[in-house]
CSV table of C-alpha atoms and ligand atoms in Angstrom, one decimal:
chain,number,residue,atom,x,y,z
A,1,UNK,CA,0.0,0.0,0.0
A,2,UNK,CA,1.4,3.4,-1.0
A,3,UNK,CA,1.4,6.5,1.1
A,4,UNK,CA,-2.0,8.2,0.5
A,5,UNK,CA,-1.3,11.5,2.3
A,6,UNK,CA,-1.2,13.5,-1.0
A,7,UNK,CA,-4.7,12.5,-2.0
A,8,UNK,CA,-7.2,15.1,-0.8
A,9,UNK,CA,-9.5,13.7,1.9
A,10,UNK,CA,-13.2,13.6,0.7
A,11,UNK,CA,-14.4,10.4,2.2
A,12,UNK,CA,-13.2,7.5,4.3
A,13,UNK,CA,-11.6,4.9,2.0
A,14,UNK,CA,-10.3,1.4,3.1
A,15,UNK,CA,-6.5,0.8,3.1
A,16,UNK,CA,-6.4,-1.1,-0.1
A,17,UNK,CA,-5.8,-0.2,-3.8
A,18,UNK,CA,-7.9,-1.7,-6.6
A,19,UNK,CA,-5.5,-2.9,-9.3
A,20,UNK,CA,-7.6,-4.8,-11.9
A,21,UNK,CA,-11.0,-5.9,-12.8
A,22,UNK,CA,-12.7,-8.4,-15.1
A,23,UNK,CA,-16.5,-8.7,-15.5
A,24,UNK,CA,-18.1,-8.8,-12.1
A,25,UNK,CA,-14.8,-9.1,-10.3
A,26,UNK,CA,-12.3,-6.6,-8.8
A,27,UNK,CA,-8.8,-7.4,-7.5
A,28,UNK,CA,-6.9,-5.4,-4.9
A,29,UNK,CA,-3.2,-4.9,-4.3
A,30,UNK,CA,-3.1,-7.9,-2.0
A,31,UNK,CA,-4.5,-10.1,-4.7
A,32,UNK,CA,-7.9,-10.4,-2.8
A,33,UNK,CA,-10.9,-10.7,-5.1
A,34,UNK,CA,-14.2,-8.9,-4.7
A,35,UNK,CA,-17.5,-9.8,-6.3
A,36,UNK,CA,-18.7,-6.3,-7.5
A,37,UNK,CA,-22.4,-5.5,-7.1
A,38,UNK,CA,-21.7,-1.7,-7.1
A,39,UNK,CA,-19.8,-1.4,-10.4
A,40,UNK,CA,-18.6,2.1,-9.8
A,41,UNK,CA,-22.1,3.2,-8.6
A,42,UNK,CA,-24.1,1.7,-11.5
A,43,UNK,CA,-21.6,3.0,-14.0
A,44,UNK,CA,-19.9,-0.2,-15.4
A,45,UNK,CA,-23.0,-1.5,-17.1
A,46,UNK,CA,-20.9,-4.1,-19.1
A,47,UNK,CA,-18.7,-5.0,-16.1
A,48,UNK,CA,-15.0,-4.4,-15.8
A,49,UNK,CA,-12.7,-4.5,-18.8
A,50,UNK,CA,-15.4,-5.1,-21.4
A,51,UNK,CA,-13.6,-6.2,-24.6
A,52,UNK,CA,-15.8,-4.1,-26.9
A,53,UNK,CA,-15.0,-0.9,-24.9
A,54,UNK,CA,-11.3,-1.7,-24.8
A,55,UNK,CA,-11.2,-2.2,-28.6
A,56,UNK,CA,-13.1,1.1,-29.2
A,57,UNK,CA,-10.8,3.0,-26.9
A,58,UNK,CA,-7.7,1.6,-28.4
A,59,UNK,CA,-8.8,2.1,-32.0
A,60,UNK,CA,-9.9,5.7,-31.4
A,61,UNK,CA,-6.8,6.6,-29.4
A,62,UNK,CA,-4.7,5.7,-32.5
A,63,UNK,CA,-6.9,7.8,-34.8
A,64,UNK,CA,-7.4,11.1,-32.9
A,65,UNK,CA,-8.2,11.8,-29.2
A,66,UNK,CA,-9.0,15.5,-29.3
A,67,UNK,CA,-9.6,17.4,-32.5
A,68,UNK,CA,-11.2,20.1,-30.3
A,69,UNK,CA,-14.9,20.7,-29.7
A,70,UNK,CA,-14.9,23.3,-32.5
A,71,UNK,CA,-15.2,20.4,-35.0
A,72,UNK,CA,-17.5,17.5,-35.6
A,73,UNK,CA,-16.0,14.0,-35.2
A,74,UNK,CA,-17.3,10.6,-36.4
A,75,UNK,CA,-17.9,8.9,-33.0
A,76,UNK,CA,-19.8,12.0,-31.7
A,77,UNK,CA,-22.1,11.9,-34.7
A,78,UNK,CA,-22.5,8.2,-34.6
A,79,UNK,CA,-23.4,8.2,-30.8
A,80,UNK,CA,-25.8,11.1,-31.2
A,81,UNK,CA,-27.5,9.2,-34.1
A,82,UNK,CA,-27.8,6.0,-32.1
A,83,UNK,CA,-29.4,7.8,-29.2
A,84,UNK,CA,-31.9,9.7,-31.3
A,85,UNK,CA,-32.8,6.6,-33.3
A,86,UNK,CA,-33.6,4.7,-30.0
A,87,UNK,CA,-35.4,7.4,-28.1
A,88,UNK,CA,-38.1,10.1,-28.5
A,89,UNK,CA,-35.4,12.8,-28.6
A,90,UNK,CA,-34.0,14.7,-31.6
A,91,UNK,CA,-30.9,16.5,-30.3
A,92,UNK,CA,-27.9,15.4,-28.2
A,93,UNK,CA,-25.2,17.3,-26.4
A,94,UNK,CA,-22.3,15.4,-24.8
A,95,UNK,CA,-20.6,16.3,-21.5
A,96,UNK,CA,-18.4,14.5,-18.9
A,97,UNK,CA,-20.5,13.8,-15.8
A,98,UNK,CA,-24.1,13.5,-14.7
A,99,UNK,CA,-24.0,16.8,-12.9
A,100,UNK,CA,-22.7,18.6,-15.9
A,101,UNK,CA,-25.5,17.1,-18.1
A,102,UNK,CA,-28.0,18.2,-15.5
A,103,UNK,CA,-26.5,21.7,-15.5
A,104,UNK,CA,-27.1,21.7,-19.2
A,105,UNK,CA,-30.7,20.6,-18.7
A,106,UNK,CA,-31.3,23.4,-16.2
A,107,UNK,CA,-29.8,26.0,-18.6
A,108,UNK,CA,-31.8,24.6,-21.5
A,109,UNK,CA,-35.1,24.8,-19.6
A,110,UNK,CA,-34.3,28.3,-18.4
A,111,UNK,CA,-33.4,29.4,-21.9
A,112,UNK,CA,-36.7,27.9,-23.2
A,113,UNK,CA,-38.5,29.8,-20.4
A,114,UNK,CA,-36.9,33.0,-21.5
A,115,UNK,CA,-38.0,32.5,-25.1
A,116,UNK,CA,-41.5,31.0,-24.6
A,117,UNK,CA,-42.6,31.6,-21.0
A,118,UNK,CA,-41.8,35.3,-20.2
A,119,UNK,CA,-38.7,34.4,-18.3
A,120,UNK,CA,-40.1,31.6,-16.2
A,121,UNK,CA,-37.2,29.8,-14.5
A,122,UNK,CA,-38.4,27.7,-11.6
A,123,UNK,CA,-37.9,23.9,-11.9
A,124,UNK,CA,-39.9,21.8,-9.5
A,125,UNK,CA,-37.8,18.9,-8.1
A,126,UNK,CA,-38.4,16.4,-5.4
A,127,UNK,CA,-37.5,15.6,-1.8
A,128,UNK,CA,-34.8,12.9,-1.6
A,129,UNK,CA,-33.8,13.4,-5.2
A,130,UNK,CA,-30.2,13.5,-6.3
A,131,UNK,CA,-29.0,15.5,-9.3
A,132,UNK,CA,-25.3,16.0,-8.7
A,133,UNK,CA,-22.6,17.9,-6.7
A,134,UNK,CA,-22.2,21.2,-8.5
A,135,UNK,CA,-23.8,24.1,-6.7
A,136,UNK,CA,-26.8,24.3,-9.1
A,137,UNK,CA,-27.4,20.5,-9.1
A,138,UNK,CA,-27.0,20.4,-5.3
A,139,UNK,CA,-29.7,23.1,-5.1
A,140,UNK,CA,-31.9,21.0,-7.4
A,141,UNK,CA,-31.3,17.9,-5.2
A,142,UNK,CA,-33.6,17.1,-2.3
A,143,UNK,CA,-31.0,15.5,-0.1
A,144,UNK,CA,-31.6,16.5,3.6
A,145,UNK,CA,-29.1,19.0,4.8
A,146,UNK,CA,-27.9,20.0,1.3
A,147,UNK,CA,-29.8,23.3,1.4
A,148,UNK,CA,-27.4,24.8,4.0
A,149,UNK,CA,-24.2,22.9,3.2
A,150,UNK,CA,-22.7,25.4,0.8
A,151,UNK,CA,-25.2,28.2,1.1
A,152,UNK,CA,-26.3,30.4,-0.6
A,153,UNK,CA,-27.9,27.9,-3.0
A,154,UNK,CA,-29.0,28.6,-6.5
A,155,UNK,CA,-32.6,29.6,-6.2
A,156,UNK,CA,-35.6,28.4,-8.2
A,157,UNK,CA,-35.9,24.7,-7.2
A,158,UNK,CA,-39.0,24.3,-5.1
A,159,UNK,CA,-39.4,20.7,-3.8
A,160,UNK,CA,-42.4,18.5,-4.1
A,161,UNK,CA,-43.1,14.9,-2.8
A,162,UNK,CA,-42.6,12.0,-5.1
A,163,UNK,CA,-45.8,10.2,-6.2
A,164,UNK,CA,-47.9,13.0,-4.8
A,165,UNK,CA,-49.5,15.0,-7.6
A,166,UNK,CA,-51.1,17.6,-5.3
A,167,UNK,CA,-47.7,18.5,-3.9
A,168,UNK,CA,-46.6,19.3,-7.4
A,169,UNK,CA,-49.7,21.2,-8.5
A,170,UNK,CA,-49.4,23.4,-5.3
A,171,UNK,CA,-46.0,24.6,-6.5
A,172,UNK,CA,-46.8,25.6,-10.0
A,173,UNK,CA,-47.0,29.3,-10.7
A,174,UNK,CA,-46.3,31.6,-13.6
A,175,UNK,CA,-42.5,31.4,-12.9
A,176,UNK,CA,-42.5,27.6,-13.3
A,177,UNK,CA,-40.7,26.3,-16.4
A,178,UNK,CA,-40.2,22.6,-15.8
A,179,UNK,CA,-40.5,19.6,-13.5
A,180,UNK,CA,-37.4,17.5,-13.1
A,181,UNK,CA,-37.2,14.0,-11.6
A,182,UNK,CA,-35.5,10.6,-11.6
A,183,UNK,CA,-37.8,7.8,-12.8
A,184,UNK,CA,-36.4,5.8,-9.9
A,185,UNK,CA,-34.7,7.8,-7.2
A,186,UNK,CA,-31.3,6.2,-6.9
A,187,UNK,CA,-29.3,7.8,-4.1
A,188,UNK,CA,-32.6,8.4,-2.3
A,189,UNK,CA,-32.9,4.6,-1.8
A,190,UNK,CA,-34.2,3.1,-5.0
A,191,UNK,CA,-37.7,4.6,-4.9
A,192,UNK,CA,-39.6,4.2,-8.1
A,193,UNK,CA,-42.0,6.8,-9.4
A,194,UNK,CA,-45.3,5.1,-10.0
A,195,UNK,CA,-46.6,4.7,-13.5
A,196,UNK,CA,-49.7,6.6,-12.6
A,197,UNK,CA,-47.6,9.5,-11.2
A,198,UNK,CA,-45.4,9.7,-14.3
A,199,UNK,CA,-48.4,9.7,-16.6
A,200,UNK,CA,-50.1,12.4,-14.5
A,201,UNK,CA,-46.9,14.5,-14.5
A,202,UNK,CA,-46.7,14.3,-18.3
A,203,UNK,CA,-50.4,15.3,-18.6
A,204,UNK,CA,-50.0,18.1,-16.1
A,205,UNK,CA,-46.9,19.5,-17.8
A,206,UNK,CA,-48.6,19.5,-21.2
A,207,UNK,CA,-51.7,21.1,-19.8
A,208,UNK,CA,-49.6,23.9,-18.1
A,209,UNK,CA,-47.2,24.3,-21.1
A,210,UNK,CA,-44.1,23.5,-19.1
A,211,UNK,CA,-41.3,21.0,-19.6
A,212,UNK,CA,-40.8,17.5,-18.2
A,213,UNK,CA,-37.1,16.6,-17.5
A,214,UNK,CA,-36.1,13.1,-16.6
A,215,UNK,CA,-32.7,12.7,-14.9
A,216,UNK,CA,-31.8,9.2,-16.2
A,217,UNK,CA,-28.1,9.4,-15.1
A,218,UNK,CA,-28.7,6.3,-13.0
A,219,UNK,CA,-31.8,4.7,-14.5
A,220,UNK,CA,-30.8,5.1,-18.2
A,221,UNK,CA,-28.8,2.9,-20.5
A,222,UNK,CA,-30.5,-0.5,-19.8
A,223,UNK,CA,-30.4,-0.3,-15.9
A,224,UNK,CA,-34.1,-0.9,-15.5
A,225,UNK,CA,-34.5,-3.4,-18.4
A,226,UNK,CA,-35.6,-0.7,-20.9
A,227,UNK,CA,-33.0,1.4,-22.7
A,228,UNK,CA,-34.4,4.4,-20.8
A,229,UNK,CA,-36.5,4.1,-17.7
A,230,UNK,CA,-39.2,6.5,-18.8
A,231,UNK,CA,-40.1,4.0,-21.5
A,232,UNK,CA,-41.5,1.8,-18.6
A,233,UNK,CA,-44.2,4.5,-18.3
A,234,UNK,CA,-45.0,5.0,-22.0
A,235,UNK,CA,-44.3,8.7,-21.7
A,236,UNK,CA,-42.2,11.1,-23.9
A,237,UNK,CA,-40.4,13.7,-21.8
A,238,UNK,CA,-39.0,16.9,-23.3
A,239,UNK,CA,-35.5,16.6,-21.9
A,240,UNK,CA,-33.4,13.7,-20.6
A,241,UNK,CA,-30.0,13.5,-19.1
A,242,UNK,CA,-27.7,10.4,-19.2
A,243,UNK,CA,-24.5,9.7,-17.3
A,244,UNK,CA,-23.0,6.7,-15.5
A,245,UNK,CA,-23.9,3.7,-17.8
A,246,UNK,CA,-23.6,5.6,-21.1
A,247,UNK,CA,-19.8,5.5,-20.7
A,248,UNK,CA,-19.6,2.1,-19.2
A,249,UNK,CA,-16.9,3.4,-16.8
A,250,UNK,CA,-15.4,6.3,-18.7
A,251,UNK,CA,-16.4,10.0,-18.1
A,252,UNK,CA,-19.3,10.6,-20.6
A,253,UNK,CA,-22.7,12.0,-20.2
A,254,UNK,CA,-25.4,13.4,-22.4
A,255,UNK,CA,-28.2,16.0,-22.5
A,256,UNK,CA,-31.0,15.1,-24.9
A,257,UNK,CA,-34.1,17.1,-26.0
A,258,UNK,CA,-36.8,17.3,-28.6
A,259,UNK,CA,-36.6,19.7,-31.6
A,260,UNK,CA,-39.2,21.9,-29.9
A,261,UNK,CA,-36.9,22.6,-26.9
A,262,UNK,CA,-33.5,22.8,-28.6
A,263,UNK,CA,-32.8,26.5,-28.4
A,264,UNK,CA,-29.1,27.1,-27.6
A,265,UNK,CA,-27.3,29.7,-29.7
A,266,UNK,CA,-23.5,30.1,-29.9
A,267,UNK,CA,-22.1,31.1,-26.5
A,268,UNK,CA,-24.9,29.4,-24.5
A,269,UNK,CA,-23.4,26.0,-24.0
A,270,UNK,CA,-20.0,24.3,-24.4
A,271,UNK,CA,-17.2,22.6,-22.6
A,272,UNK,CA,-13.7,21.7,-23.5
A,273,UNK,CA,-14.3,18.0,-23.8
A,274,UNK,CA,-17.8,18.0,-25.1
A,275,UNK,CA,-18.3,15.2,-27.7
A,276,UNK,CA,-14.6,14.2,-27.6
A,277,UNK,CA,-14.1,11.2,-29.8
A,278,UNK,CA,-12.3,9.0,-27.3
A,279,UNK,CA,-15.2,8.9,-24.9
A,280,UNK,CA,-18.0,9.0,-27.5
A,281,UNK,CA,-16.3,6.0,-29.3
A,282,UNK,CA,-16.7,4.1,-26.0
A,283,UNK,CA,-20.3,5.3,-25.8
A,284,UNK,CA,-21.0,3.9,-29.3
A,285,UNK,CA,-19.6,0.5,-28.2
A,286,UNK,CA,-21.7,0.5,-25.0
A,287,UNK,CA,-25.0,1.5,-26.6
A,288,UNK,CA,-24.4,-0.9,-29.5
A,289,UNK,CA,-24.0,-3.7,-27.0
A,290,UNK,CA,-27.1,-2.7,-25.0
A,291,UNK,CA,-29.4,-2.6,-28.1
A,292,UNK,CA,-28.0,-5.9,-29.5
A,293,UNK,CA,-30.9,-8.4,-29.9
A,294,UNK,CA,-31.9,-10.0,-26.6
A,295,UNK,CA,-29.6,-7.9,-24.3
A,296,UNK,CA,-32.3,-5.9,-22.6
A,297,UNK,CA,-34.6,-8.9,-22.3
A,298,UNK,CA,-31.7,-10.5,-20.5
A,299,UNK,CA,-31.6,-7.6,-18.1
A,300,UNK,CA,-35.3,-8.0,-17.3
A,301,UNK,CA,-34.9,-11.7,-16.7
A,302,UNK,CA,-31.8,-11.3,-14.6
A,303,UNK,CA,-33.5,-8.5,-12.6
A,304,UNK,CA,-36.5,-10.8,-11.9
A,305,UNK,CA,-34.1,-13.5,-10.8
A,306,UNK,CA,-32.3,-11.1,-8.4
A,307,UNK,CA,-35.6,-9.9,-7.1
A,308,UNK,CA,-36.8,-13.5,-6.3
A,309,UNK,CA,-33.5,-14.3,-4.6
A,310,UNK,CA,-33.7,-11.1,-2.5
A,311,UNK,CA,-37.3,-11.9,-1.5
A,312,UNK,CA,-36.2,-15.3,-0.4
A,313,UNK,CA,-33.6,-13.8,1.9
A,314,UNK,CA,-36.1,-11.3,3.1
A,315,UNK,CA,-38.5,-14.1,4.1
A,316,UNK,CA,-35.8,-16.2,5.7
A,317,UNK,CA,-34.5,-13.3,7.9
A,318,UNK,CA,-37.9,-11.5,8.3
A,319,UNK,CA,-36.8,-8.4,6.5
A,320,UNK,CA,-39.1,-5.8,4.8
A,321,UNK,CA,-38.9,-7.1,1.3
A,322,UNK,CA,-37.3,-5.4,-1.7
A,323,UNK,CA,-38.0,-2.8,-4.4
A,324,UNK,CA,-36.6,-1.5,-7.7
A,325,UNK,CA,-36.6,-2.0,-11.4
A,326,UNK,CA,-34.4,-4.3,-13.5
A,327,UNK,CA,-30.9,-4.4,-12.1
A,328,UNK,CA,-31.3,-1.4,-9.8
A,329,UNK,CA,-32.7,-3.0,-6.6
A,330,UNK,CA,-32.7,-2.5,-2.9
A,331,UNK,CA,-33.2,-4.9,0.0
A,332,UNK,CA,-35.2,-3.4,2.9
A,333,UNK,CA,-33.5,-4.5,6.0
A,334,UNK,CA,-36.1,-3.2,8.5
A,335,UNK,CA,-33.3,-2.0,10.8
A,336,UNK,CA,-30.2,0.2,10.5
A,337,UNK,CA,-27.6,-2.5,9.9
A,338,UNK,CA,-26.8,-1.5,6.3
A,339,UNK,CA,-23.4,0.2,6.8
A,340,UNK,CA,-22.2,-2.7,9.1
A,341,UNK,CA,-23.2,-5.3,6.4
A,342,UNK,CA,-21.4,-3.3,3.7
A,343,UNK,CA,-18.2,-3.2,5.8
A,344,UNK,CA,-18.4,-6.9,6.7
A,345,UNK,CA,-19.2,-7.9,3.1
A,346,UNK,CA,-16.1,-6.1,1.9
A,347,UNK,CA,-13.7,-7.3,4.6
A,348,UNK,CA,-14.7,-10.9,4.8
A,349,UNK,CA,-12.1,-13.5,3.7
A,350,UNK,CA,-11.1,-15.0,1.3
A,351,UNK,CA,-13.4,-13.2,-1.1
A,352,UNK,CA,-15.0,-9.9,-0.6
A,353,UNK,CA,-18.4,-8.6,-1.7
A,354,UNK,CA,-19.0,-5.0,-2.8
A,355,UNK,CA,-22.5,-3.7,-2.1
A,356,UNK,CA,-23.8,-0.2,-1.0
A,357,UNK,CA,-26.1,1.2,1.6
A,358,UNK,CA,-27.7,4.4,0.4
A,359,UNK,CA,-29.5,4.7,3.8
A,360,UNK,CA,-28.9,2.7,6.9
A,361,UNK,CA,-31.9,0.4,6.5
A,362,UNK,CA,-31.3,-0.5,2.9
A,363,UNK,CA,-28.8,-2.4,0.7
A,364,UNK,CA,-28.5,-1.4,-2.9
A,365,UNK,CA,-27.5,-3.7,-5.8
A,366,UNK,CA,-26.4,-2.3,-9.1
A,367,UNK,CA,-24.4,-5.1,-10.8
A,368,UNK,CA,-23.1,-5.3,-14.3
A,369,UNK,CA,-26.1,-5.7,-16.6
A,370,UNK,CA,-24.4,-8.9,-17.9
A,371,UNK,CA,-24.0,-10.4,-14.5
A,372,UNK,CA,-24.5,-14.2,-14.5
A,373,UNK,CA,-27.0,-16.2,-12.4
A,374,UNK,CA,-23.9,-18.0,-10.8
A,375,UNK,CA,-22.6,-14.6,-9.7
A,376,UNK,CA,-26.0,-13.7,-8.3
A,377,UNK,CA,-26.2,-17.0,-6.4
A,378,UNK,CA,-22.7,-16.4,-5.0
A,379,UNK,CA,-23.6,-12.9,-3.9
A,380,UNK,CA,-26.8,-14.2,-2.3
A,381,UNK,CA,-25.0,-17.0,-0.4
A,382,UNK,CA,-22.4,-14.5,0.9
A,383,UNK,CA,-25.2,-12.1,2.0
A,384,UNK,CA,-27.1,-15.0,3.6
A,385,UNK,CA,-24.1,-15.8,5.8
A,386,UNK,CA,-23.7,-12.1,6.8
A,387,UNK,CA,-27.4,-11.8,7.6
A,388,UNK,CA,-27.2,-15.0,9.8
A,389,UNK,CA,-24.5,-13.3,11.8
A,390,UNK,CA,-26.1,-9.8,11.9
A,391,UNK,CA,-27.4,-8.3,15.1
A,392,UNK,CA,-31.1,-9.1,15.6
B,1,PLP,C1,-24.9,9.9,-10.0
B,1,PLP,C2,-26.0,10.8,-10.4
B,1,PLP,C3,-25.9,12.1,-10.8
B,1,PLP,C4,-24.5,12.8,-10.8
B,1,PLP,O1,-23.6,12.2,-11.7
B,1,PLP,P1,-22.1,12.6,-11.6
B,1,PLP,O2,-21.5,11.9,-12.8
B,1,PLP,O3,-21.6,12.0,-10.3
B,1,PLP,O4,-21.9,14.0,-11.7
B,1,PLP,C5,-27.0,12.8,-11.2
B,1,PLP,N1,-28.2,12.3,-11.1
B,1,PLP,C6,-28.4,11.0,-10.7
B,1,PLP,C7,-29.8,10.5,-10.8
B,1,PLP,C8,-27.3,10.2,-10.3
B,1,PLP,O5,-27.6,9.0,-9.9
């Protein structure tokens, strides 16, 4: 283990270094293996060291890495085409992180408000939502305590309650330009919006002439068994953001919108790395693999299997069941033993297990979308042992 004192402290990290990865497995500097059901926080949708992604990176690195954002490049165009062909959106802007894509969505909605709604700028967001760690996206987020953390916030993000239409209607006024939400709240604890609520929000936003923005940074790119989670609800939003899975592990995100909303003019939007071919080439490989025949059906089947196995554990240990969509799932523990289980899972010998606890009474599972049944079985039997030893 190297001296880590030069690395800025932002969070407690265990005294190990991760050195390699393959599929659902990570290996640390001691040679210990970990079964990875976090996958970089739902990022590595094709697992570690996906051969298609490696080939795309290698081939593009030899052609050109950065011709500058002043020019079109082939992977940028190809990825934009792939995304518009497989969604209800017409235009795509690429960025580097989920927060940055969401910043773009906020700017685009405010721009549209300036042009079409007399300068309306308020975007209704939701309690317990998560939209990123820049100042504006922290302000949009509904994480408890975030309103005062780096005050003053960016104003204009009133908060409603998820799955409660009246709480949204109450906040709409002539300054409202959009409603923004995650189809399944990820960091908030894997809380799905109901189909009824999503449909009502779409009807409401159309009736009021305001925009519907879906933050699919966590739910997009096959995670829920659909290419995009809003497709579970048969709705067409005006704006969507993607991050995490779209790059399969490399920094890539996207802002998508319909023709009716696309209104940036030169100077409004940019970014040094936007649409850079090295990352978009990887994105082409990722999306191509996700839309290959049978892949998403496989995610649905694997998600159902994981759900069944989690429910069995819940029955066996009298827990509170589970929830989620596709391969974004949470086990409801019924008591605050999540952080302890996460720690024990990772540190157990000889093989560790990587899981996450977004709140103390939950465990979250976000494996590679191509995780095998054997790997799920192995994860479940490791968790079974941990639950058997957990405090009652
Ligand atoms: C992770 C996440 C973000 C932020 O993405 P970064 O790449 O960390 O900036 C935004 N929205 C949702 C729903 C997320 O899960």
